[in-house]
XYZ file of C-alpha atoms in Angstrom:
243
model
C 14.200 126.807 -216.845
C 11.509 125.704 -214.689
C 9.041 126.366 -217.363
C 11.083 124.366 -219.729
C 11.334 121.522 -217.360
C 7.495 121.450 -216.959
C 6.364 119.125 -219.569
C 2.922 119.332 -220.856
C 1.004 116.261 -219.992
C -0.904 114.794 -222.886
C -4.621 115.582 -222.721
C -6.796 112.906 -221.260
C -9.268 111.394 -223.607
C -12.865 112.280 -222.691
C -14.632 109.735 -220.596
C -17.506 107.861 -222.175
C -20.825 108.944 -220.821
C -24.068 107.509 -222.075
C -26.869 110.018 -221.798
C -29.671 108.667 -223.892
C -32.286 110.948 -222.294
C -30.342 114.150 -222.697
C -32.559 115.075 -225.617
C -35.646 114.798 -223.428
C -35.018 117.921 -221.535
C -38.195 119.609 -220.357
C -40.230 116.372 -220.153
C -41.457 115.719 -216.708
C -40.852 112.226 -215.563
C -43.284 111.080 -212.921
C -41.522 110.050 -209.851
C -42.696 108.135 -206.815
C -45.399 109.934 -205.007
C -44.178 111.342 -201.820
C -46.029 110.028 -198.787
C -47.807 112.936 -197.198
C -48.475 112.515 -193.516
C -51.875 113.895 -192.551
C -52.103 115.482 -189.170
C -53.907 113.272 -186.615
C -57.613 114.027 -186.208
C -58.888 114.687 -182.754
C -61.433 112.191 -181.345
C -64.850 113.781 -181.101
C -66.485 113.069 -177.763
C -70.158 111.966 -177.928
C -72.575 114.692 -177.221
C -73.920 114.477 -173.717
C -77.600 115.207 -173.147
C -78.327 118.496 -171.605
C -79.128 118.184 -167.975
C -82.263 119.891 -166.891
C -82.883 121.681 -163.661
C -84.237 118.780 -161.542
C -81.349 116.493 -162.532
C -78.803 119.117 -161.592
C -80.612 119.641 -158.301
C -80.574 115.907 -157.513
C -76.874 115.683 -158.349
C -76.149 118.644 -156.158
C -78.187 117.215 -153.261
C -76.669 113.716 -153.522
C -75.201 112.549 -150.222
C -77.156 115.016 -148.098
C -79.635 114.152 -145.322
C -82.797 115.887 -144.261
C -82.711 117.475 -140.847
C -85.981 116.623 -139.105
C -85.431 119.206 -136.399
C -84.764 121.955 -138.884
C -86.950 125.024 -138.767
C -87.531 124.978 -142.527
C -90.818 124.751 -144.287
C -91.049 120.938 -144.145
C -90.234 120.844 -140.482
C -92.744 123.543 -139.738
C -95.476 121.753 -141.631
C -94.682 118.430 -139.927
C -94.751 120.081 -136.512
C -98.015 121.815 -137.293
C -99.573 118.555 -138.526
C -98.523 116.687 -135.378
C -99.923 119.404 -133.179
C -103.206 119.395 -135.108
C -103.498 115.634 -134.745
C -102.680 115.665 -131.091
C -105.100 118.511 -130.409
C -108.145 116.625 -131.789
C -109.847 114.810 -128.901
C -111.565 111.442 -129.377
C -115.304 111.805 -129.900
C -117.273 109.754 -127.391
C -121.017 109.427 -127.011
C -122.094 111.394 -123.995
C -125.097 109.921 -122.216
C -127.074 112.175 -119.975
C -128.273 110.963 -116.554
C -131.877 111.104 -117.774
C -131.130 108.786 -120.694
C -129.292 106.368 -118.414
C -132.208 106.270 -115.992
C -134.675 105.721 -118.836
C -132.613 102.817 -120.183
C -132.470 101.172 -116.747
C -136.222 101.596 -116.309
C -136.840 100.031 -119.715
C -134.724 97.002 -118.823
C -136.615 96.613 -115.534
C -139.968 96.674 -117.310
C -138.748 94.108 -119.829
C -137.710 91.842 -116.963
C -141.165 92.058 -115.389
C -142.945 90.981 -118.563
C -144.160 87.412 -118.695
C -144.459 85.836 -122.098
C -147.649 83.863 -122.538
C -147.467 80.972 -124.965
C -150.669 79.316 -126.055
C -150.734 76.081 -127.959
C -153.635 75.320 -130.237
C -154.963 71.810 -130.598
C -155.549 72.303 -134.309
C -152.651 71.932 -136.694
C -151.622 74.474 -139.308
C -153.320 72.454 -142.003
C -156.614 72.523 -140.113
C -156.558 76.290 -139.677
C -157.038 76.836 -143.391
C -160.011 75.437 -145.208
C -158.889 73.027 -147.883
C -160.688 72.553 -151.197
C -162.828 69.504 -151.616
C -160.468 66.619 -152.242
C -161.029 64.254 -155.130
C -161.172 61.269 -152.799
C -163.981 62.781 -150.721
C -165.829 63.777 -153.866
C -165.631 60.222 -155.191
C -166.823 58.846 -151.858
C -169.683 61.313 -151.915
C -170.752 60.316 -155.442
C -170.442 56.605 -154.704
C -172.536 56.929 -151.582
C -169.734 56.030 -149.188
C -170.241 59.406 -147.519
C -173.910 60.181 -147.144
C -175.524 63.549 -146.608
C -178.564 63.194 -144.357
C -178.857 66.751 -143.109
C -179.498 69.774 -145.272
C -180.405 73.401 -144.662
C -182.363 75.442 -147.175
C -181.769 79.188 -146.846
C -184.105 80.278 -149.620
C -186.208 83.299 -148.678
C -184.085 84.245 -145.646
C -182.286 87.519 -145.232
C -178.537 87.649 -144.790
C -178.830 88.097 -141.022
C -181.362 85.285 -140.655
C -179.239 82.922 -142.738
C -176.062 83.598 -140.756
C -178.003 83.027 -137.521
C -179.457 79.694 -138.622
C -176.274 78.314 -140.228
C -174.101 77.730 -137.096
C -177.008 76.161 -135.162
C -177.634 73.762 -138.025
C -173.979 72.706 -138.335
C -173.587 72.160 -134.576
C -176.636 69.929 -134.527
C -175.370 67.894 -137.484
C -171.969 67.384 -135.898
C -173.472 66.360 -132.554
C -175.447 63.717 -134.399
C -172.230 62.297 -135.832
C -172.692 63.571 -139.352
C -169.594 63.762 -141.553
C -171.081 66.123 -144.125
C -174.075 68.399 -144.512
C -175.679 70.241 -147.393
C -176.364 73.991 -147.267
C -178.597 75.323 -150.052
C -178.158 79.033 -150.787
C -179.515 79.348 -154.287
C -177.675 80.778 -157.256
C -178.847 84.314 -156.590
C -180.580 84.766 -159.903
C -183.133 87.088 -158.312
C -180.456 89.304 -156.759
C -180.125 92.650 -158.589
C -176.304 92.721 -158.630
C -174.756 89.520 -157.282
C -175.644 86.508 -155.098
C -175.286 88.231 -151.749
C -176.523 85.321 -149.651
C -174.219 82.825 -151.338
C -171.164 85.039 -150.786
C -172.108 85.713 -147.166
C -172.431 81.988 -146.411
C -169.099 81.209 -148.098
C -167.377 83.958 -146.105
C -168.797 82.636 -142.835
C -167.721 79.059 -143.589
C -164.213 80.288 -144.441
C -163.694 82.500 -141.380
C -166.125 82.278 -138.482
C -167.004 78.631 -139.070
C -163.485 77.211 -138.766
C -164.345 75.635 -135.435
C -167.009 73.508 -137.101
C -165.976 73.277 -140.755
C -163.136 71.101 -142.029
C -163.661 71.916 -145.701
C -166.418 72.901 -148.091
C -167.005 73.186 -151.808
C -169.797 73.663 -154.348
C -172.036 70.631 -154.382
C -172.113 68.148 -157.271
C -174.660 68.819 -159.985
C -177.105 66.173 -158.766
C -177.099 67.814 -155.325
C -177.698 71.378 -156.447
C -174.504 72.373 -158.207
C -173.273 75.916 -157.664
C -176.443 76.810 -155.721
C -175.396 74.712 -152.706
C -172.363 73.868 -150.572
C -171.264 70.477 -149.310
C -169.799 71.130 -145.867
C -167.520 68.524 -144.250
C -167.590 68.827 -140.471
C -164.785 68.433 -137.978
C -165.041 65.392 -135.725
C -167.084 65.978 -132.588
C -164.923 66.322 -129.488
C -167.829 65.108 -127.311
C -169.426 62.192 -129.179
C -171.695 61.208 -126.270
C -173.512 64.553 -126.073
C -176.767 65.271 -127.888
C -178.191 68.396 -129.331
C -180.371 70.529 -127.111
């Protein structure tokens, strides 16, 4: 009865389903790319320069102090150096008693010396014979200065000429003469050189400084190079006469 009472429900009409892509089975449809998360990369630390031996030693010794009283090598060398310096004595000049006595004797002898200073009446310009000045030469040519005394040494030997020359010049100066003429000759007959002329010039230049103020070869009209015009120093005793 129960079965009879169960009534068959009318079948439900199929639901409408639109599947337009059902025929595209097997075709891959690209979907949205899945975001892949990459694992984080580790930061690479910069490469540090390799430390050499001295740098490592300095880092290790940072903050330390040197012990000056240590018995290490440095301390030993410093101690040795100080001892070597202290052991060197100062070098001093040692003077013997004999040297001291000699120095004192030398000073005593120096103190006993008396310096003699002599002053000459002639000036420095008068000590050296000057060449015949142009003014004197003009005066001589014009006749302002006259030559009244002359000495001819022709035929005399060198010794005879040098003996007669100073006596002649002294006599001329005592007579108030300003200039005198000394004739020597040109020495043409001498085998090598005019010996007499050179001897007279040397005497006038050296030994005759007391009498001679200046001299020079005579002008041509008075003998030229074969004679000397000698200008005499003023007479210190004008009242005296020649012997």
